[in-house]
Amino acid sequence: MQKKRKTVEYGKYGYIFLVPFFLVFLIFQLYPLLYTFYISFFKQVQLGHGRKAVTEMVPGLGNYTDYVFGSLGGGEVFNAIIVTIVMWLLNFVPQILLSLLLAGWFTDAFNKLRGEGAYKVIMYMPNIITAATIAVLFYSFFDVNGSITGLLKSVGILNDNSDILKSGYASLFIIAFIQFWMWYGNTMIVLIAGIMGISPSLYEAAMVDGATPTQQFWLITMPLLKPILQFTLVTSAIGGLQMYDIPQLFNKGGPVVKWGANSVNSTQTIIMLVKSYIDAGPKQDYGRAAAYSVILFIITLAISMIFFLATSEKKSKSSGVG
Amino acid sequence: MKKRLLALSMAMIMVAGTLTACTPEQAPAEGGEEATEAPAEGGETATEAPADGGEAATEAPAVQDAATMEAPSTEGWDESKKIYAYSWNDEFGSRLQMVLDEYPEYADYVEFINLGVSGTDGTYQTAIETAMTSGDKYPSLVPADNDVAKNFTEGVDFMPVSEVGITPEMYANAYQYTVDYATVDGELMAVTWQATPGCLIYRTDIAEEVLGTSDPAEVQEAVKDWDAFFATADKMKEAGYKMVSGPDEVKYAMWDQQTQPWVTENADGSESLTLDSAVTDYLETAKKLYDGDYTDKSSMWSDGWNANYEGKVFCYFGCTWSVYWCISTSPDSATSTYGKFHICQGPVSYHWGGTYVCVGKDTPNPELCGFLLYELCCDKDMMYKISAETADFVNNKAAMEQIAADGVIADPAAVLGGQNPVEIWLQSAPGIDLSNATYMDSAIKAIIDKASEGYNSGTYATADDAIQFIKDEVASGYTNITVE
């Protein structure tokens, strides 16, 4: 006689566990996202101010034609996006190179480093300090009477009269450096985790075949790291495009530089620009801020797509094993 | 069965957990952004107000028996009668505390919330508006920094102070400019406890060394107009000192000389940008200070600027609240310059900032709001006490004349080495004229700061380029203003 085994169905509780996430996502992320799209199609036309303000929300593509692509907005969106992307590139390229190098060193099976754990902790530390503190700290370093300025002046790189923070390019570079310094430890840890996932037998086989460490790196590590690299690239790009705290606290949009006939705020990222239109005051214009946010969304989407496609694994059509 | 129950209850806890966030939010206490650290970092492009200092407006004499207000009784008051007073730093809170120390029966009904941002920051106004819409901790007393005050008084969220019981007879001792500035369409929308005439704060030891004297009247001769100012600057340079800490030091003094409002309303309701020569004069003067090496090139409110109070800088442009808020030196610091400062009028008569307190229109306790504002801004004895203890120059002619007559020097004013600053301020306060102020002033001044930075560092070759930048910024950012 066969006893019927009672199978316990836990599957549906899995869905219940997912409910909180979906609730939060729907209310606090999806709805505002859709609403932002919605209000970006209403242009605010205001006559007068304060109590005497006569405000009209004109439906249509006004925000896009006038502010984003038109001359009324002074091209500020695209200036801000270029500043943001340049800032991110200056930060990310050195960051990924250094992290790959360090990850390679730390996971090298034949290179026993002493105090490896201590190195990892020290390199990760900058990520733990609050961005606000770091921005203020670096500002005081580079202030006219600051320590690093004094150092550079005594070595002779700067002449006595210069003021680094008044140079747009220097400020941009310093902010990119702060970001790099804060995040390279994090990227390194992620890459180490990725490399640890590669089977050591591959390296042993390669060594037996006489591959040099460089060849091992480029032919074994890099291809197998693609999923991790993809993750790092995309998350870094999204985070970089949304950079706000450090530039805001460092130089508040920074000194103005001239590109051709345009005056550009050299350290104003796109999020800072959007925020300036959200704050209460005479400048408040939700439609415009929403339109700028939509442009940011489109650009983020485009960049992420490019990265996904560039690092995707080509699924080999296995036609069976003989 | 047990496992099923466990799984189910865990799922329920998680769902419940997400809903705990749905409690009414407290008003955001923004510690992050520009948290005020030492009191010396009172605010970024802090308080300003444009005025034409030249005219000696006919100021009414002090009234000795201004009308009084009865203290409301707390009978029948409960939790719902509690009011919230906000501010961006703790100055208003400490003044309010002095009033509450006199009237402790109201202490339970007032709570002070310090948002910890810069007074001209949009974040402050956003936070106030959010608190008003949410209704939680409704802002009943809202101080506004002078530069942005018109955004508050000309807005829709506040009620005239007459509706909480403040009459012109009670406010009779206020300086006329404070009444005019806060009056919108004939109604007084805000009151202030401080008047803020500007002055020049100079170092007595440097003055003795270079000019041979530190007497205020004689130093005033050496800086009585801009030509004399630059002549003295040359002397300072030869002696190895800097005249001022940074090129932006003169901005409030120069902006106050404006001869027309920077934004004018047209007949059809639209607004136009109408900058005047005060802007160009400032840009040129700042450039002259920068190029001529008369400054240490610091920015106002930065660490370098603070440090120069103990350094080799001859003078600072300041005003009444600079004495207790800005001069960052103390008797026990290593390079102390405590007691080595005096004040004089300076090249122009101007004023700088102030705080105007508005009343939220849906306040749950208008009587208490009215009484607190009466005590803080109208009551001669209370204001005398405030000035005597904090060195604040209060907005009460009778009280300040009494302070001068009694020769009272408040403790914080000891940094001035024995000089009584009140006499200098009493002379300049009646001359302040804010008739050219508009709501856009704070925004335009922030843009002028950037333009000046660009002009100084060479990004803009001429002052005209810098002015063009200002116009472009206003045109692109504020579409309700036409710029030609």
PDB file of N, CA, C and O in Angstrom, chain A residues 10 13 16-17 20 46-52 67 72 140 143-145 161 166 244 249 252 255-256 258 263 265 277 279-280 282-283 288, chain B residues 3-4 8 11 14 18 33-34 125-126 151 153-156 184 269 271 296-297 299 303-304 439 450 453 459-460 469 476-480:
ATOM      1  N   TYR A  10       4.954  25.735  -0.544  1.00  0.00           N
ATOM      2  CA  TYR A  10       5.403  27.015   0.003  1.00  0.00           C
ATOM      3  C   TYR A  10       5.490  28.110  -1.057  1.00  0.00           C
ATOM      4  O   TYR A  10       5.781  29.240  -0.774  1.00  0.00           O
ATOM      5  N   TYR A  13       3.789  31.550  -0.720  1.00  0.00           N
ATOM      6  CA  TYR A  13       4.280  32.526   0.258  1.00  0.00           C
ATOM      7  C   TYR A  13       5.391  33.383  -0.312  1.00  0.00           C
ATOM      8  O   TYR A  13       5.639  34.496   0.114  1.00  0.00           O
ATOM      9  N   ILE A  16       3.814  36.360  -1.593  1.00  0.00           N
ATOM     10  CA  ILE A  16       3.415  37.294  -0.531  1.00  0.00           C
ATOM     11  C   ILE A  16       4.618  38.080  -0.032  1.00  0.00           C
ATOM     12  O   ILE A  16       4.532  39.263   0.250  1.00  0.00           O
ATOM     13  N   PHE A  17       5.788  37.405   0.025  1.00  0.00           N
ATOM     14  CA  PHE A  17       6.984  38.123   0.448  1.00  0.00           C
ATOM     15  C   PHE A  17       7.344  39.224  -0.528  1.00  0.00           C
ATOM     16  O   PHE A  17       7.978  40.207  -0.161  1.00  0.00           O
ATOM     17  N   PRO A  20       5.477  43.454  -0.330  1.00  0.00           N
ATOM     18  CA  PRO A  20       5.955  44.744   0.205  1.00  0.00           C
ATOM     19  C   PRO A  20       6.801  45.512  -0.804  1.00  0.00           C
ATOM     20  O   PRO A  20       6.631  46.717  -0.986  1.00  0.00           O
ATOM     21  N   GLN A  46       3.861  82.230 -16.432  1.00  0.00           N
ATOM     22  CA  GLN A  46       3.522  83.008 -15.257  1.00  0.00           C
ATOM     23  C   GLN A  46       3.654  84.490 -15.529  1.00  0.00           C
ATOM     24  O   GLN A  46       4.631  84.935 -16.121  1.00  0.00           O
ATOM     25  N   LEU A  47       2.661  85.218 -15.086  1.00  0.00           N
ATOM     26  CA  LEU A  47       2.696  86.676 -15.188  1.00  0.00           C
ATOM     27  C   LEU A  47       2.698  87.206 -13.767  1.00  0.00           C
ATOM     28  O   LEU A  47       1.851  86.840 -12.973  1.00  0.00           O
ATOM     29  N   GLY A  48       3.650  88.073 -13.418  1.00  0.00           N
ATOM     30  CA  GLY A  48       3.683  88.599 -12.068  1.00  0.00           C
ATOM     31  C   GLY A  48       4.240  87.568 -11.100  1.00  0.00           C
ATOM     32  O   GLY A  48       4.652  86.479 -11.468  1.00  0.00           O
ATOM     33  N   HIS A  49       4.247  87.901  -9.829  1.00  0.00           N
ATOM     34  CA  HIS A  49       4.824  86.997  -8.841  1.00  0.00           C
ATOM     35  C   HIS A  49       4.044  87.060  -7.547  1.00  0.00           C
ATOM     36  O   HIS A  49       3.226  87.968  -7.353  1.00  0.00           O
ATOM     37  N   GLY A  50       4.289  86.133  -6.671  1.00  0.00           N
ATOM     38  CA  GLY A  50       3.689  86.131  -5.336  1.00  0.00           C
ATOM     39  C   GLY A  50       2.174  86.093  -5.419  1.00  0.00           C
ATOM     40  O   GLY A  50       1.580  85.294  -6.133  1.00  0.00           O
ATOM     41  N   ARG A  51       1.543  86.994  -4.687  1.00  0.00           N
ATOM     42  CA  ARG A  51       0.083  86.995  -4.643  1.00  0.00           C
ATOM     43  C   ARG A  51      -0.527  87.378  -5.968  1.00  0.00           C
ATOM     44  O   ARG A  51      -1.639  87.003  -6.300  1.00  0.00           O
ATOM     45  N   LYS A  52       0.224  88.197  -6.719  1.00  0.00           N
ATOM     46  CA  LYS A  52      -0.366  88.679  -7.964  1.00  0.00           C
ATOM     47  C   LYS A  52      -0.032  87.759  -9.127  1.00  0.00           C
ATOM     48  O   LYS A  52      -0.264  88.103 -10.269  1.00  0.00           O
ATOM     49  N   TYR A  67      12.678  75.006 -23.682  1.00  0.00           N
ATOM     50  CA  TYR A  67      13.760  74.971 -22.720  1.00  0.00           C
ATOM     51  C   TYR A  67      14.838  73.951 -23.058  1.00  0.00           C
ATOM     52  O   TYR A  67      16.011  74.197 -22.886  1.00  0.00           O
ATOM     53  N   LEU A  72      15.437  79.451 -25.298  1.00  0.00           N
ATOM     54  CA  LEU A  72      14.962  80.084 -24.063  1.00  0.00           C
ATOM     55  C   LEU A  72      15.671  79.523 -22.853  1.00  0.00           C
ATOM     56  O   LEU A  72      15.848  80.183 -21.841  1.00  0.00           O
ATOM     57  N   SER A 140      38.171  72.873   1.988  1.00  0.00           N
ATOM     58  CA  SER A 140      39.087  73.621   2.845  1.00  0.00           C
ATOM     59  C   SER A 140      40.537  73.319   2.508  1.00  0.00           C
ATOM     60  O   SER A 140      41.409  74.135   2.737  1.00  0.00           O
ATOM     61  N   ASP A 143      41.196  75.702  -0.474  1.00  0.00           N
ATOM     62  CA  ASP A 143      40.889  77.097  -0.240  1.00  0.00           C
ATOM     63  C   ASP A 143      42.164  77.916  -0.381  1.00  0.00           C
ATOM     64  O   ASP A 143      43.263  77.372  -0.381  1.00  0.00           O
ATOM     65  N   VAL A 144      42.017  79.236  -0.479  1.00  0.00           N
ATOM     66  CA  VAL A 144      43.194  80.074  -0.712  1.00  0.00           C
ATOM     67  C   VAL A 144      44.264  79.852   0.352  1.00  0.00           C
ATOM     68  O   VAL A 144      45.457  79.852   0.088  1.00  0.00           O
ATOM     69  N   ASN A 145      43.839  79.657   1.588  1.00  0.00           N
ATOM     70  CA  ASN A 145      44.806  79.422   2.658  1.00  0.00           C
ATOM     71  C   ASN A 145      44.877  77.964   3.057  1.00  0.00           C
ATOM     72  O   ASN A 145      45.378  77.632   4.109  1.00  0.00           O
ATOM     73  N   ASN A 161      49.661  83.789  -6.620  1.00  0.00           N
ATOM     74  CA  ASN A 161      48.417  84.535  -6.752  1.00  0.00           C
ATOM     75  C   ASN A 161      47.232  83.696  -7.152  1.00  0.00           C
ATOM     76  O   ASN A 161      46.148  84.205  -7.322  1.00  0.00           O
ATOM     77  N   LYS A 166      38.757  78.919  -8.100  1.00  0.00           N
ATOM     78  CA  LYS A 166      38.105  79.820  -9.039  1.00  0.00           C
ATOM     79  C   LYS A 166      38.274  79.321 -10.470  1.00  0.00           C
ATOM     80  O   LYS A 166      37.730  79.891 -11.398  1.00  0.00           O
ATOM     81  N   TYR A 244      25.111  64.403  -7.136  1.00  0.00           N
ATOM     82  CA  TYR A 244      24.593  65.666  -6.617  1.00  0.00           C
ATOM     83  C   TYR A 244      25.353  66.144  -5.387  1.00  0.00           C
ATOM     84  O   TYR A 244      25.757  67.288  -5.310  1.00  0.00           O
ATOM     85  N   LEU A 249      28.038  70.453  -2.482  1.00  0.00           N
ATOM     86  CA  LEU A 249      28.665  70.896  -1.256  1.00  0.00           C
ATOM     87  C   LEU A 249      30.051  71.437  -1.500  1.00  0.00           C
ATOM     88  O   LEU A 249      30.584  72.153  -0.675  1.00  0.00           O
ATOM     89  N   LYS A 252      29.022  74.388  -5.190  1.00  0.00           N
ATOM     90  CA  LYS A 252      27.676  74.839  -5.514  1.00  0.00           C
ATOM     91  C   LYS A 252      27.480  75.178  -6.974  1.00  0.00           C
ATOM     92  O   LYS A 252      26.825  76.128  -7.307  1.00  0.00           O
ATOM     93  N   PRO A 255      32.555  77.864 -10.432  1.00  0.00           N
ATOM     94  CA  PRO A 255      32.807  79.058 -11.228  1.00  0.00           C
ATOM     95  C   PRO A 255      32.320  78.869 -12.663  1.00  0.00           C
ATOM     96  O   PRO A 255      32.196  77.755 -13.148  1.00  0.00           O
ATOM     97  N   VAL A 256      32.087  79.972 -13.286  1.00  0.00           N
ATOM     98  CA  VAL A 256      31.549  79.943 -14.634  1.00  0.00           C
ATOM     99  C   VAL A 256      32.710  79.924 -15.625  1.00  0.00           C
ATOM    100  O   VAL A 256      33.670  80.651 -15.478  1.00  0.00           O
ATOM    101  N   LYS A 258      33.688  79.810 -19.939  1.00  0.00           N
ATOM    102  CA  LYS A 258      33.089  80.121 -21.225  1.00  0.00           C
ATOM    103  C   LYS A 258      33.461  79.058 -22.238  1.00  0.00           C
ATOM    104  O   LYS A 258      34.635  78.764 -22.434  1.00  0.00           O
ATOM    105  N   SER A 263      28.155  80.683 -21.476  1.00  0.00           N
ATOM    106  CA  SER A 263      28.679  80.630 -20.116  1.00  0.00           C
ATOM    107  C   SER A 263      28.129  79.383 -19.468  1.00  0.00           C
ATOM    108  O   SER A 263      26.933  79.164 -19.443  1.00  0.00           O
ATOM    109  N   ASN A 265      28.148  76.748 -16.101  1.00  0.00           N
ATOM    110  CA  ASN A 265      28.539  76.507 -14.716  1.00  0.00           C
ATOM    111  C   ASN A 265      29.372  75.243 -14.682  1.00  0.00           C
ATOM    112  O   ASN A 265      28.871  74.156 -14.954  1.00  0.00           O
ATOM    113  N   TYR A 277      15.202  74.172 -10.033  1.00  0.00           N
ATOM    114  CA  TYR A 277      13.856  74.525 -10.493  1.00  0.00           C
ATOM    115  C   TYR A 277      12.768  73.936  -9.618  1.00  0.00           C
ATOM    116  O   TYR A 277      11.589  74.108  -9.896  1.00  0.00           O
ATOM    117  N   ASP A 279      13.114  73.985  -5.967  1.00  0.00           N
ATOM    118  CA  ASP A 279      13.065  74.736  -4.729  1.00  0.00           C
ATOM    119  C   ASP A 279      12.047  75.856  -4.801  1.00  0.00           C
ATOM    120  O   ASP A 279      11.860  76.482  -5.831  1.00  0.00           O
ATOM    121  N   ALA A 280      11.432  76.139  -3.658  1.00  0.00           N
ATOM    122  CA  ALA A 280      10.462  77.224  -3.604  1.00  0.00           C
ATOM    123  C   ALA A 280      11.162  78.547  -3.870  1.00  0.00           C
ATOM    124  O   ALA A 280      12.316  78.732  -3.538  1.00  0.00           O
ATOM    125  N   PRO A 282      11.198  82.270  -6.690  1.00  0.00           N
ATOM    126  CA  PRO A 282      10.759  82.752  -8.000  1.00  0.00           C
ATOM    127  C   PRO A 282      11.121  81.824  -9.147  1.00  0.00           C
ATOM    128  O   PRO A 282      10.520  81.896 -10.216  1.00  0.00           O
ATOM    129  N   LYS A 283      12.096  80.914  -8.922  1.00  0.00           N
ATOM    130  CA  LYS A 283      12.545  80.093 -10.032  1.00  0.00           C
ATOM    131  C   LYS A 283      11.742  78.805 -10.183  1.00  0.00           C
ATOM    132  O   LYS A 283      11.929  78.076 -11.138  1.00  0.00           O
ATOM    133  N   ARG A 288       9.311  72.439 -16.102  1.00  0.00           N
ATOM    134  CA  ARG A 288      10.656  72.473 -16.674  1.00  0.00           C
ATOM    135  C   ARG A 288      11.553  71.437 -16.026  1.00  0.00           C
ATOM    136  O   ARG A 288      12.309  70.732 -16.701  1.00  0.00           O
TER     137      ARG A 288
ATOM    138  N   LYS B   3       5.059  25.375  10.165  1.00  0.00           N
ATOM    139  CA  LYS B   3       5.899  26.102   9.215  1.00  0.00           C
ATOM    140  C   LYS B   3       5.057  27.064   8.401  1.00  0.00           C
ATOM    141  O   LYS B   3       5.473  28.163   8.077  1.00  0.00           O
ATOM    142  N   ARG B   4       3.863  26.590   8.062  1.00  0.00           N
ATOM    143  CA  ARG B   4       2.981  27.450   7.293  1.00  0.00           C
ATOM    144  C   ARG B   4       2.651  28.721   8.058  1.00  0.00           C
ATOM    145  O   ARG B   4       2.720  29.839   7.545  1.00  0.00           O
ATOM    146  N   LEU B   8       3.592  32.531   7.075  1.00  0.00           N
ATOM    147  CA  LEU B   8       2.534  33.520   6.888  1.00  0.00           C
ATOM    148  C   LEU B   8       2.746  34.733   7.784  1.00  0.00           C
ATOM    149  O   LEU B   8       2.637  35.883   7.367  1.00  0.00           O
ATOM    150  N   ALA B  11       5.483  36.954   6.577  1.00  0.00           N
ATOM    151  CA  ALA B  11       5.048  37.773   5.442  1.00  0.00           C
ATOM    152  C   ALA B  11       4.214  38.946   5.917  1.00  0.00           C
ATOM    153  O   ALA B  11       4.374  40.081   5.451  1.00  0.00           O
ATOM    154  N   MET B  14       6.321  41.662   7.377  1.00  0.00           N
ATOM    155  CA  MET B  14       6.994  42.479   6.359  1.00  0.00           C
ATOM    156  C   MET B  14       6.049  43.506   5.766  1.00  0.00           C
ATOM    157  O   MET B  14       6.415  44.661   5.554  1.00  0.00           O
ATOM    158  N   THR B  18       6.301  47.784   5.983  1.00  0.00           N
ATOM    159  CA  THR B  18       6.345  48.838   4.963  1.00  0.00           C
ATOM    160  C   THR B  18       5.385  49.961   5.277  1.00  0.00           C
ATOM    161  O   THR B  18       5.570  51.088   4.856  1.00  0.00           O
ATOM    162  N   GLU B  33      22.666  70.089   4.481  1.00  0.00           N
ATOM    163  CA  GLU B  33      23.167  71.037   3.475  1.00  0.00           C
ATOM    164  C   GLU B  33      24.176  72.062   3.963  1.00  0.00           C
ATOM    165  O   GLU B  33      25.363  71.882   3.853  1.00  0.00           O
ATOM    166  N   GLU B  34      23.706  73.165   4.437  1.00  0.00           N
ATOM    167  CA  GLU B  34      24.695  74.113   4.923  1.00  0.00           C
ATOM    168  C   GLU B  34      24.549  74.234   6.411  1.00  0.00           C
ATOM    169  O   GLU B  34      24.130  75.236   6.915  1.00  0.00           O
ATOM    170  N   GLN B 125      12.619  77.915   2.221  1.00  0.00           N
ATOM    171  CA  GLN B 125      11.249  78.222   1.836  1.00  0.00           C
ATOM    172  C   GLN B 125      10.490  76.949   1.466  1.00  0.00           C
ATOM    173  O   GLN B 125       9.311  76.808   1.769  1.00  0.00           O
ATOM    174  N   THR B 126      11.193  76.014   0.815  1.00  0.00           N
ATOM    175  CA  THR B 126      10.538  74.747   0.472  1.00  0.00           C
ATOM    176  C   THR B 126      10.080  74.033   1.730  1.00  0.00           C
ATOM    177  O   THR B 126       8.967  73.510   1.803  1.00  0.00           O
ATOM    178  N   ASN B 151       9.750  87.340  -0.866  1.00  0.00           N
ATOM    179  CA  ASN B 151       9.116  86.105  -1.332  1.00  0.00           C
ATOM    180  C   ASN B 151       8.057  85.637  -0.354  1.00  0.00           C
ATOM    181  O   ASN B 151       7.058  85.036  -0.725  1.00  0.00           O
ATOM    182  N   THR B 153       6.590  87.780   2.238  1.00  0.00           N
ATOM    183  CA  THR B 153       5.532  88.758   2.511  1.00  0.00           C
ATOM    184  C   THR B 153       4.625  88.956   1.314  1.00  0.00           C
ATOM    185  O   THR B 153       3.458  89.266   1.474  1.00  0.00           O
ATOM    186  N   GLU B 154       5.164  88.793   0.105  1.00  0.00           N
ATOM    187  CA  GLU B 154       4.311  88.994  -1.072  1.00  0.00           C
ATOM    188  C   GLU B 154       3.652  87.699  -1.517  1.00  0.00           C
ATOM    189  O   GLU B 154       2.990  87.670  -2.558  1.00  0.00           O
ATOM    190  N   GLY B 155       3.838  86.649  -0.754  1.00  0.00           N
ATOM    191  CA  GLY B 155       3.230  85.379  -1.114  1.00  0.00           C
ATOM    192  C   GLY B 155       1.846  85.243  -0.516  1.00  0.00           C
ATOM    193  O   GLY B 155       1.247  86.201  -0.026  1.00  0.00           O
ATOM    194  N   VAL B 156       1.336  84.027  -0.525  1.00  0.00           N
ATOM    195  CA  VAL B 156      -0.054  83.831  -0.109  1.00  0.00           C
ATOM    196  C   VAL B 156      -0.188  83.112   1.217  1.00  0.00           C
ATOM    197  O   VAL B 156      -1.289  82.831   1.658  1.00  0.00           O
ATOM    198  N   VAL B 184       2.957  95.430   2.288  1.00  0.00           N
ATOM    199  CA  VAL B 184       2.561  95.007   0.948  1.00  0.00           C
ATOM    200  C   VAL B 184       1.116  95.402   0.744  1.00  0.00           C
ATOM    201  O   VAL B 184       0.248  95.002   1.517  1.00  0.00           O
ATOM    202  N   GLY B 269       1.286  93.915 -16.283  1.00  0.00           N
ATOM    203  CA  GLY B 269       1.521  92.838 -15.329  1.00  0.00           C
ATOM    204  C   GLY B 269       2.814  92.103 -15.557  1.00  0.00           C
ATOM    205  O   GLY B 269       3.240  91.325 -14.702  1.00  0.00           O
ATOM    206  N   GLU B 271       6.996  91.731 -16.076  1.00  0.00           N
ATOM    207  CA  GLU B 271       8.098  92.348 -15.327  1.00  0.00           C
ATOM    208  C   GLU B 271       9.333  92.437 -16.204  1.00  0.00           C
ATOM    209  O   GLU B 271       9.586  91.567 -17.030  1.00  0.00           O
ATOM    210  N   ASP B 296      43.028  89.271   0.214  1.00  0.00           N
ATOM    211  CA  ASP B 296      43.552  87.923   0.374  1.00  0.00           C
ATOM    212  C   ASP B 296      42.783  86.931  -0.497  1.00  0.00           C
ATOM    213  O   ASP B 296      42.965  85.737  -0.382  1.00  0.00           O
ATOM    214  N   LYS B 297      41.883  87.448  -1.320  1.00  0.00           N
ATOM    215  CA  LYS B 297      41.107  86.656  -2.267  1.00  0.00           C
ATOM    216  C   LYS B 297      40.235  85.590  -1.632  1.00  0.00           C
ATOM    217  O   LYS B 297      39.962  84.566  -2.237  1.00  0.00           O
ATOM    218  N   SER B 299      36.618  84.136  -0.036  1.00  0.00           N
ATOM    219  CA  SER B 299      35.192  84.361  -0.263  1.00  0.00           C
ATOM    220  C   SER B 299      34.535  84.604   1.084  1.00  0.00           C
ATOM    221  O   SER B 299      34.924  84.016   2.076  1.00  0.00           O
ATOM    222  N   ASP B 303      36.398  79.621   5.288  1.00  0.00           N
ATOM    223  CA  ASP B 303      37.352  79.452   6.391  1.00  0.00           C
ATOM    224  C   ASP B 303      38.414  80.525   6.357  1.00  0.00           C
ATOM    225  O   ASP B 303      38.811  81.061   7.387  1.00  0.00           O
ATOM    226  N   GLY B 304      38.879  80.830   5.133  1.00  0.00           N
ATOM    227  CA  GLY B 304      39.930  81.838   5.011  1.00  0.00           C
ATOM    228  C   GLY B 304      39.472  83.193   5.495  1.00  0.00           C
ATOM    229  O   GLY B 304      40.189  83.928   6.158  1.00  0.00           O
ATOM    230  N   TYR B 439      11.549  91.354  -4.847  1.00  0.00           N
ATOM    231  CA  TYR B 439      11.634  89.962  -4.435  1.00  0.00           C
ATOM    232  C   TYR B 439      12.748  89.222  -5.158  1.00  0.00           C
ATOM    233  O   TYR B 439      13.205  88.175  -4.706  1.00  0.00           O
ATOM    234  N   LYS B 450      28.443  85.378  -9.008  1.00  0.00           N
ATOM    235  CA  LYS B 450      29.109  84.524  -9.995  1.00  0.00           C
ATOM    236  C   LYS B 450      29.757  85.376 -11.073  1.00  0.00           C
ATOM    237  O   LYS B 450      30.870  85.079 -11.532  1.00  0.00           O
ATOM    238  N   GLU B 453      32.929  86.856  -9.792  1.00  0.00           N
ATOM    239  CA  GLU B 453      33.982  85.835  -9.753  1.00  0.00           C
ATOM    240  C   GLU B 453      34.580  85.654 -11.133  1.00  0.00           C
ATOM    241  O   GLU B 453      35.796  85.587 -11.304  1.00  0.00           O
ATOM    242  N   THR B 459      37.524  85.261 -16.789  1.00  0.00           N
ATOM    243  CA  THR B 459      36.627  84.579 -17.717  1.00  0.00           C
ATOM    244  C   THR B 459      35.881  85.593 -18.572  1.00  0.00           C
ATOM    245  O   THR B 459      35.627  85.374 -19.755  1.00  0.00           O
ATOM    246  N   TYR B 460      35.519  86.711 -17.952  1.00  0.00           N
ATOM    247  CA  TYR B 460      34.878  87.785 -18.702  1.00  0.00           C
ATOM    248  C   TYR B 460      35.862  88.915 -18.845  1.00  0.00           C
ATOM    249  O   TYR B 460      36.403  89.425 -17.880  1.00  0.00           O
ATOM    250  N   PHE B 469      26.263  88.287 -19.000  1.00  0.00           N
ATOM    251  CA  PHE B 469      26.058  86.998 -18.339  1.00  0.00           C
ATOM    252  C   PHE B 469      24.900  87.084 -17.358  1.00  0.00           C
ATOM    253  O   PHE B 469      24.038  86.196 -17.309  1.00  0.00           O
ATOM    254  N   SER B 476      17.164  83.181 -18.846  1.00  0.00           N
ATOM    255  CA  SER B 476      16.897  81.757 -19.027  1.00  0.00           C
ATOM    256  C   SER B 476      16.264  81.138 -17.795  1.00  0.00           C
ATOM    257  O   SER B 476      15.520  80.174 -17.884  1.00  0.00           O
ATOM    258  N   GLY B 477      16.546  81.679 -16.609  1.00  0.00           N
ATOM    259  CA  GLY B 477      16.043  81.031 -15.403  1.00  0.00           C
ATOM    260  C   GLY B 477      14.682  81.522 -14.949  1.00  0.00           C
ATOM    261  O   GLY B 477      13.950  80.818 -14.285  1.00  0.00           O
ATOM    262  N   TYR B 478      14.353  82.767 -15.298  1.00  0.00           N
ATOM    263  CA  TYR B 478      13.120  83.361 -14.777  1.00  0.00           C
ATOM    264  C   TYR B 478      12.305  83.848 -15.949  1.00  0.00           C
ATOM    265  O   TYR B 478      12.421  84.990 -16.378  1.00  0.00           O
ATOM    266  N   THR B 479      11.469  82.974 -16.464  1.00  0.00           N
ATOM    267  CA  THR B 479      10.828  83.315 -17.728  1.00  0.00           C
ATOM    268  C   THR B 479       9.722  84.340 -17.589  1.00  0.00           C
ATOM    269  O   THR B 479       9.227  84.843 -18.579  1.00  0.00           O
ATOM    270  N   ASN B 480       9.319  84.684 -16.361  1.00  0.00           N
ATOM    271  CA  ASN B 480       8.304  85.724 -16.257  1.00  0.00           C
ATOM    272  C   ASN B 480       8.918  87.112 -16.293  1.00  0.00           C
ATOM    273  O   ASN B 480       8.193  88.109 -16.202  1.00  0.00           O
TER     274      ASN B 480
END
